[in-house]
Amino acid sequence: MENKTPENFVSLLEDKATTIQRKIQNLQQIQQMIETKLSLTKEAIKTDFSRIYIEELSEEKLFSSDAILDCTGCF
């Protein structure tokens, strides 16, 4: 920051706030993914794999999209 003015300082702080907000959103997505995997894993632990059964569930919509988050190596 060559020109140290209050206006430049405000601009810098606004940029930093935007950057931090993006990072927070990214971390919230990672947290949600971890919570989902944790829940699914706990449910799988309770599953009796020695039996085969059919369970009727309500219809769910599935959406196909590009990967939203590549968390390879997050753990």
PDB file of N, CA and C in Angstrom:
ATOM      1  N   MET A   1       0.845  -1.160   0.000  1.00  0.00           N
ATOM      2  CA  MET A   1       0.000   0.000   0.000  1.00  0.00           C
ATOM      3  C   MET A   1       0.902   1.238   0.000  1.00  0.00           C
ATOM      4  N   GLU A   2       1.156   1.771  -1.180  1.00  0.00           N
ATOM      5  CA  GLU A   2       2.044   2.924  -1.304  1.00  0.00           C
ATOM      6  C   GLU A   2       1.407   4.200  -0.778  1.00  0.00           C
ATOM      7  N   ASN A   3       0.171   4.454  -1.179  1.00  0.00           N
ATOM      8  CA  ASN A   3      -0.552   5.649  -0.775  1.00  0.00           C
ATOM      9  C   ASN A   3      -1.352   5.345   0.472  1.00  0.00           C
ATOM     10  N   LYS A   4      -0.803   5.626   1.627  1.00  0.00           N
ATOM     11  CA  LYS A   4      -1.475   5.295   2.886  1.00  0.00           C
ATOM     12  C   LYS A   4      -2.489   6.380   3.216  1.00  0.00           C
ATOM     13  N   THR A   5      -3.701   6.149   2.738  1.00  0.00           N
ATOM     14  CA  THR A   5      -4.796   7.066   3.023  1.00  0.00           C
ATOM     15  C   THR A   5      -5.904   6.292   3.721  1.00  0.00           C
ATOM     16  N   PRO A   6      -6.767   6.986   4.431  1.00  0.00           N
ATOM     17  CA  PRO A   6      -7.889   6.292   5.066  1.00  0.00           C
ATOM     18  C   PRO A   6      -8.756   5.544   4.051  1.00  0.00           C
ATOM     19  N   GLU A   7      -8.923   6.098   2.865  1.00  0.00           N
ATOM     20  CA  GLU A   7      -9.723   5.447   1.830  1.00  0.00           C
ATOM     21  C   GLU A   7      -9.098   4.135   1.387  1.00  0.00           C
ATOM     22  N   ASN A   8      -7.768   4.139   1.208  1.00  0.00           N
ATOM     23  CA  ASN A   8      -7.067   2.906   0.825  1.00  0.00           C
ATOM     24  C   ASN A   8      -7.138   1.869   1.935  1.00  0.00           C
ATOM     25  N   PHE A   9      -7.079   2.342   3.178  1.00  0.00           N
ATOM     26  CA  PHE A   9      -7.174   1.438   4.312  1.00  0.00           C
ATOM     27  C   PHE A   9      -8.557   0.787   4.365  1.00  0.00           C
ATOM     28  N   VAL A  10      -9.607   1.562   4.135  1.00  0.00           N
ATOM     29  CA  VAL A  10     -10.967   1.030   4.101  1.00  0.00           C
ATOM     30  C   VAL A  10     -11.090  -0.005   2.989  1.00  0.00           C
ATOM     31  N   SER A  11     -10.534   0.312   1.824  1.00  0.00           N
ATOM     32  CA  SER A  11     -10.579  -0.619   0.705  1.00  0.00           C
ATOM     33  C   SER A  11      -9.859  -1.927   1.046  1.00  0.00           C
ATOM     34  N   LEU A  12      -8.719  -1.819   1.674  1.00  0.00           N
ATOM     35  CA  LEU A  12      -7.959  -3.006   2.085  1.00  0.00           C
ATOM     36  C   LEU A  12      -8.769  -3.848   3.069  1.00  0.00           C
ATOM     37  N   LEU A  13      -9.379  -3.211   4.047  1.00  0.00           N
ATOM     38  CA  LEU A  13     -10.179  -3.937   5.031  1.00  0.00           C
ATOM     39  C   LEU A  13     -11.388  -4.604   4.386  1.00  0.00           C
ATOM     40  N   GLU A  14     -12.019  -3.936   3.437  1.00  0.00           N
ATOM     41  CA  GLU A  14     -13.155  -4.534   2.732  1.00  0.00           C
ATOM     42  C   GLU A  14     -12.719  -5.759   1.942  1.00  0.00           C
ATOM     43  N   ASP A  15     -11.563  -5.672   1.288  1.00  0.00           N
ATOM     44  CA  ASP A  15     -11.029  -6.824   0.543  1.00  0.00           C
ATOM     45  C   ASP A  15     -10.746  -7.990   1.486  1.00  0.00           C
ATOM     46  N   LYS A  16     -10.146  -7.691   2.622  1.00  0.00           N
ATOM     47  CA  LYS A  16      -9.831  -8.744   3.594  1.00  0.00           C
ATOM     48  C   LYS A  16     -11.111  -9.366   4.148  1.00  0.00           C
ATOM     49  N   ALA A  17     -12.128  -8.547   4.407  1.00  0.00           N
ATOM     50  CA  ALA A  17     -13.401  -9.064   4.920  1.00  0.00           C
ATOM     51  C   ALA A  17     -14.038 -10.005   3.897  1.00  0.00           C
ATOM     52  N   THR A  18     -13.973  -9.650   2.617  1.00  0.00           N
ATOM     53  CA  THR A  18     -14.520 -10.498   1.559  1.00  0.00           C
ATOM     54  C   THR A  18     -13.763 -11.822   1.487  1.00  0.00           C
ATOM     55  N   THR A  19     -12.447 -11.758   1.568  1.00  0.00           N
ATOM     56  CA  THR A  19     -11.615 -12.964   1.541  1.00  0.00           C
ATOM     57  C   THR A  19     -11.950 -13.878   2.712  1.00  0.00           C
ATOM     58  N   ILE A  20     -12.073 -13.309   3.889  1.00  0.00           N
ATOM     59  CA  ILE A  20     -12.380 -14.097   5.079  1.00  0.00           C
ATOM     60  C   ILE A  20     -13.764 -14.720   4.965  1.00  0.00           C
ATOM     61  N   GLN A  21     -14.731 -13.977   4.424  1.00  0.00           N
ATOM     62  CA  GLN A  21     -16.085 -14.518   4.262  1.00  0.00           C
ATOM     63  C   GLN A  21     -16.074 -15.727   3.329  1.00  0.00           C
ATOM     64  N   ARG A  22     -15.293 -15.651   2.244  1.00  0.00           N
ATOM     65  CA  ARG A  22     -15.189 -16.796   1.328  1.00  0.00           C
ATOM     66  C   ARG A  22     -14.583 -18.000   2.033  1.00  0.00           C
ATOM     67  N   LYS A  23     -13.556 -17.756   2.847  1.00  0.00           N
ATOM     68  CA  LYS A  23     -12.913 -18.855   3.568  1.00  0.00           C
ATOM     69  C   LYS A  23     -13.869 -19.479   4.585  1.00  0.00           C
ATOM     70  N   ILE A  24     -14.662 -18.646   5.241  1.00  0.00           N
ATOM     71  CA  ILE A  24     -15.642 -19.151   6.201  1.00  0.00           C
ATOM     72  C   ILE A  24     -16.663 -20.032   5.485  1.00  0.00           C
ATOM     73  N   GLN A  25     -17.148 -19.589   4.335  1.00  0.00           N
ATOM     74  CA  GLN A  25     -18.115 -20.384   3.574  1.00  0.00           C
ATOM     75  C   GLN A  25     -17.514 -21.721   3.163  1.00  0.00           C
ATOM     76  N   ASN A  26     -16.256 -21.696   2.744  1.00  0.00           N
ATOM     77  CA  ASN A  26     -15.567 -22.937   2.362  1.00  0.00           C
ATOM     78  C   ASN A  26     -15.462 -23.879   3.559  1.00  0.00           C
ATOM     79  N   LEU A  27     -15.097 -23.345   4.712  1.00  0.00           N
ATOM     80  CA  LEU A  27     -14.988 -24.174   5.905  1.00  0.00           C
ATOM     81  C   LEU A  27     -16.348 -24.722   6.334  1.00  0.00           C
ATOM     82  N   GLN A  28     -17.411 -23.939   6.164  1.00  0.00           N
ATOM     83  CA  GLN A  28     -18.743 -24.425   6.494  1.00  0.00           C
ATOM     84  C   GLN A  28     -19.148 -25.577   5.574  1.00  0.00           C
ATOM     85  N   GLN A  29     -18.777 -25.496   4.306  1.00  0.00           N
ATOM     86  CA  GLN A  29     -19.065 -26.596   3.382  1.00  0.00           C
ATOM     87  C   GLN A  29     -18.307 -27.852   3.796  1.00  0.00           C
ATOM     88  N   ILE A  30     -17.055 -27.682   4.180  1.00  0.00           N
ATOM     89  CA  ILE A  30     -16.250 -28.825   4.628  1.00  0.00           C
ATOM     90  C   ILE A  30     -16.847 -29.410   5.896  1.00  0.00           C
ATOM     91  N   GLN A  31     -17.277 -28.555   6.820  1.00  0.00           N
ATOM     92  CA  GLN A  31     -17.890 -29.025   8.054  1.00  0.00           C
ATOM     93  C   GLN A  31     -19.158 -29.818   7.762  1.00  0.00           C
ATOM     94  N   GLN A  32     -19.991 -29.334   6.856  1.00  0.00           N
ATOM     95  CA  GLN A  32     -21.226 -30.041   6.501  1.00  0.00           C
ATOM     96  C   GLN A  32     -20.913 -31.403   5.893  1.00  0.00           C
ATOM     97  N   MET A  33     -19.903 -31.450   5.032  1.00  0.00           N
ATOM     98  CA  MET A  33     -19.511 -32.704   4.413  1.00  0.00           C
ATOM     99  C   MET A  33     -19.026 -33.700   5.478  1.00  0.00           C
ATOM    100  N   ILE A  34     -18.244 -33.220   6.427  1.00  0.00           N
ATOM    101  CA  ILE A  34     -17.742 -34.085   7.496  1.00  0.00           C
ATOM    102  C   ILE A  34     -18.895 -34.603   8.344  1.00  0.00           C
ATOM    103  N   GLU A  35     -19.849 -33.733   8.685  1.00  0.00           N
ATOM    104  CA  GLU A  35     -20.993 -34.148   9.480  1.00  0.00           C
ATOM    105  C   GLU A  35     -21.828 -35.195   8.739  1.00  0.00           C
ATOM    106  N   THR A  36     -21.982 -35.025   7.434  1.00  0.00           N
ATOM    107  CA  THR A  36     -22.727 -35.998   6.633  1.00  0.00           C
ATOM    108  C   THR A  36     -22.014 -37.337   6.616  1.00  0.00           C
ATOM    109  N   LYS A  37     -20.707 -37.319   6.373  1.00  0.00           N
ATOM    110  CA  LYS A  37     -19.943 -38.576   6.346  1.00  0.00           C
ATOM    111  C   LYS A  37     -19.950 -39.248   7.713  1.00  0.00           C
ATOM    112  N   LEU A  38     -19.888 -38.458   8.769  1.00  0.00           N
ATOM    113  CA  LEU A  38     -19.930 -39.005  10.125  1.00  0.00           C
ATOM    114  C   LEU A  38     -21.261 -39.700  10.378  1.00  0.00           C
ATOM    115  N   SER A  39     -22.335 -39.038  10.008  1.00  0.00           N
ATOM    116  CA  SER A  39     -23.667 -39.614  10.191  1.00  0.00           C
ATOM    117  C   SER A  39     -23.828 -40.909   9.394  1.00  0.00           C
ATOM    118  N   LEU A  40     -23.406 -40.895   8.131  1.00  0.00           N
ATOM    119  CA  LEU A  40     -23.511 -42.087   7.293  1.00  0.00           C
ATOM    120  C   LEU A  40     -22.659 -43.227   7.835  1.00  0.00           C
ATOM    121  N   THR A  41     -21.483 -42.902   8.330  1.00  0.00           N
ATOM    122  CA  THR A  41     -20.595 -43.929   8.873  1.00  0.00           C
ATOM    123  C   THR A  41     -21.184 -44.538  10.138  1.00  0.00           C
ATOM    124  N   LYS A  42     -21.752 -43.701  11.004  1.00  0.00           N
ATOM    125  CA  LYS A  42     -22.385 -44.219  12.217  1.00  0.00           C
ATOM    126  C   LYS A  42     -23.563 -45.117  11.868  1.00  0.00           C
ATOM    127  N   GLU A  43     -24.328 -44.728  10.867  1.00  0.00           N
ATOM    128  CA  GLU A  43     -25.463 -45.542  10.431  1.00  0.00           C
ATOM    129  C   GLU A  43     -24.971 -46.871   9.850  1.00  0.00           C
ATOM    130  N   ALA A  44     -23.880 -46.835   9.100  1.00  0.00           N
ATOM    131  CA  ALA A  44     -23.327 -48.063   8.508  1.00  0.00           C
ATOM    132  C   ALA A  44     -22.825 -49.022   9.585  1.00  0.00           C
ATOM    133  N   ILE A  45     -22.316 -48.484  10.663  1.00  0.00           N
ATOM    134  CA  ILE A  45     -21.826 -49.333  11.754  1.00  0.00           C
ATOM    135  C   ILE A  45     -22.975 -50.151  12.344  1.00  0.00           C
ATOM    136  N   LYS A  46     -24.176 -49.562  12.375  1.00  0.00           N
ATOM    137  CA  LYS A  46     -25.337 -50.244  12.950  1.00  0.00           C
ATOM    138  C   LYS A  46     -25.987 -51.226  11.974  1.00  0.00           C
ATOM    139  N   THR A  47     -25.565 -51.229  10.721  1.00  0.00           N
ATOM    140  CA  THR A  47     -26.184 -52.063   9.702  1.00  0.00           C
ATOM    141  C   THR A  47     -25.767 -53.519   9.855  1.00  0.00           C
ATOM    142  N   ASP A  48     -26.741 -54.391   9.748  1.00  0.00           N
ATOM    143  CA  ASP A  48     -26.482 -55.835   9.794  1.00  0.00           C
ATOM    144  C   ASP A  48     -26.233 -56.313   8.360  1.00  0.00           C
ATOM    145  N   PHE A  49     -24.980 -56.506   8.011  1.00  0.00           N
ATOM    146  CA  PHE A  49     -24.614 -56.901   6.656  1.00  0.00           C
ATOM    147  C   PHE A  49     -24.800 -58.398   6.394  1.00  0.00           C
ATOM    148  N   SER A  50     -25.200 -59.126   7.416  1.00  0.00           N
ATOM    149  CA  SER A  50     -25.428 -60.557   7.217  1.00  0.00           C
ATOM    150  C   SER A  50     -26.834 -60.832   6.691  1.00  0.00           C
ATOM    151  N   ARG A  51     -27.691 -59.798   6.637  1.00  0.00           N
ATOM    152  CA  ARG A  51     -29.056 -59.946   6.140  1.00  0.00           C
ATOM    153  C   ARG A  51     -29.244 -59.112   4.884  1.00  0.00           C
ATOM    154  N   ILE A  52     -30.123 -59.570   4.056  1.00  0.00           N
ATOM    155  CA  ILE A  52     -30.530 -58.798   2.880  1.00  0.00           C
ATOM    156  C   ILE A  52     -31.988 -58.435   3.083  1.00  0.00           C
ATOM    157  N   TYR A  53     -32.307 -57.172   2.914  1.00  0.00           N
ATOM    158  CA  TYR A  53     -33.691 -56.751   3.077  1.00  0.00           C
ATOM    159  C   TYR A  53     -34.005 -55.622   2.111  1.00  0.00           C
ATOM    160  N   ILE A  54     -35.271 -55.441   1.859  1.00  0.00           N
ATOM    161  CA  ILE A  54     -35.735 -54.374   0.972  1.00  0.00           C
ATOM    162  C   ILE A  54     -36.473 -53.362   1.833  1.00  0.00           C
ATOM    163  N   GLU A  55     -36.118 -52.113   1.641  1.00  0.00           N
ATOM    164  CA  GLU A  55     -36.733 -51.050   2.413  1.00  0.00           C
ATOM    165  C   GLU A  55     -37.302 -50.020   1.445  1.00  0.00           C
ATOM    166  N   GLU A  56     -38.567 -49.702   1.598  1.00  0.00           N
ATOM    167  CA  GLU A  56     -39.193 -48.722   0.722  1.00  0.00           C
ATOM    168  C   GLU A  56     -39.055 -47.343   1.357  1.00  0.00           C
ATOM    169  N   LEU A  57     -38.498 -46.438   0.591  1.00  0.00           N
ATOM    170  CA  LEU A  57     -38.273 -45.078   1.068  1.00  0.00           C
ATOM    171  C   LEU A  57     -39.018 -44.092   0.182  1.00  0.00           C
ATOM    172  N   SER A  58     -39.195 -42.894   0.681  1.00  0.00           N
ATOM    173  CA  SER A  58     -39.852 -41.870  -0.118  1.00  0.00           C
ATOM    174  C   SER A  58     -38.928 -41.425  -1.258  1.00  0.00           C
ATOM    175  N   GLU A  59     -39.534 -40.903  -2.290  1.00  0.00           N
ATOM    176  CA  GLU A  59     -38.796 -40.482  -3.476  1.00  0.00           C
ATOM    177  C   GLU A  59     -37.944 -39.260  -3.158  1.00  0.00           C
ATOM    178  N   GLU A  60     -36.741 -39.235  -3.711  1.00  0.00           N
ATOM    179  CA  GLU A  60     -35.844 -38.095  -3.548  1.00  0.00           C
ATOM    180  C   GLU A  60     -35.377 -37.642  -4.913  1.00  0.00           C
ATOM    181  N   LYS A  61     -35.189 -36.344  -5.055  1.00  0.00           N
ATOM    182  CA  LYS A  61     -34.661 -35.818  -6.311  1.00  0.00           C
ATOM    183  C   LYS A  61     -33.138 -35.784  -6.230  1.00  0.00           C
ATOM    184  N   LEU A  62     -32.502 -36.197  -7.308  1.00  0.00           N
ATOM    185  CA  LEU A  62     -31.057 -36.158  -7.406  1.00  0.00           C
ATOM    186  C   LEU A  62     -30.671 -35.179  -8.498  1.00  0.00           C
ATOM    187  N   PHE A  63     -29.642 -34.402  -8.241  1.00  0.00           N
ATOM    188  CA  PHE A  63     -29.165 -33.444  -9.210  1.00  0.00           C
ATOM    189  C   PHE A  63     -27.733 -33.783  -9.578  1.00  0.00           C
ATOM    190  N   SER A  64     -27.445 -33.724 -10.848  1.00  0.00           N
ATOM    191  CA  SER A  64     -26.098 -33.982 -11.335  1.00  0.00           C
ATOM    192  C   SER A  64     -25.400 -32.644 -11.569  1.00  0.00           C
ATOM    193  N   SER A  65     -24.170 -32.540 -11.074  1.00  0.00           N
ATOM    194  CA  SER A  65     -23.429 -31.293 -11.268  1.00  0.00           C
ATOM    195  C   SER A  65     -21.939 -31.584 -11.219  1.00  0.00           C
ATOM    196  N   ASP A  66     -21.169 -30.597 -11.577  1.00  0.00           N
ATOM    197  CA  ASP A  66     -19.723 -30.710 -11.442  1.00  0.00           C
ATOM    198  C   ASP A  66     -19.389 -30.739  -9.951  1.00  0.00           C
ATOM    199  N   ALA A  67     -18.209 -31.201  -9.646  1.00  0.00           N
ATOM    200  CA  ALA A  67     -17.791 -31.254  -8.247  1.00  0.00           C
ATOM    201  C   ALA A  67     -17.796 -29.850  -7.660  1.00  0.00           C
ATOM    202  N   ILE A  68     -18.441 -29.715  -6.504  1.00  0.00           N
ATOM    203  CA  ILE A  68     -18.494 -28.413  -5.834  1.00  0.00           C
ATOM    204  C   ILE A  68     -17.243 -28.202  -4.996  1.00  0.00           C
ATOM    205  N   LEU A  69     -16.798 -29.243  -4.389  1.00  0.00           N
ATOM    206  CA  LEU A  69     -15.683 -29.127  -3.463  1.00  0.00           C
ATOM    207  C   LEU A  69     -14.801 -30.351  -3.606  1.00  0.00           C
ATOM    208  N   ASP A  70     -13.542 -30.125  -3.917  1.00  0.00           N
ATOM    209  CA  ASP A  70     -12.584 -31.225  -3.955  1.00  0.00           C
ATOM    210  C   ASP A  70     -11.825 -31.176  -2.650  1.00  0.00           C
ATOM    211  N   CYS A  71     -12.158 -32.069  -1.770  1.00  0.00           N
ATOM    212  CA  CYS A  71     -11.567 -32.064  -0.443  1.00  0.00           C
ATOM    213  C   CYS A  71     -10.535 -33.186  -0.308  1.00  0.00           C
ATOM    214  N   THR A  72      -9.893 -33.539  -1.417  1.00  0.00           N
ATOM    215  CA  THR A  72      -8.858 -34.565  -1.362  1.00  0.00           C
ATOM    216  C   THR A  72      -7.746 -34.090  -0.441  1.00  0.00           C
ATOM    217  N   GLY A  73      -7.439 -34.868   0.538  1.00  0.00           N
ATOM    218  CA  GLY A  73      -6.370 -34.510   1.457  1.00  0.00           C
ATOM    219  C   GLY A  73      -6.806 -33.567   2.565  1.00  0.00           C
ATOM    220  N   CYS A  74      -8.100 -33.346   2.735  1.00  0.00           N
ATOM    221  CA  CYS A  74      -8.573 -32.454   3.813  1.00  0.00           C
ATOM    222  C   CYS A  74      -8.399 -33.088   5.170  1.00  0.00           C
ATOM    223  N   PHE A  75      -8.321 -34.409   5.207  1.00  0.00           N
ATOM    224  CA  PHE A  75      -8.302 -35.075   6.497  1.00  0.00           C
ATOM    225  C   PHE A  75      -6.918 -35.535   6.826  1.00  0.00           C
TER     226      PHE A  75
END
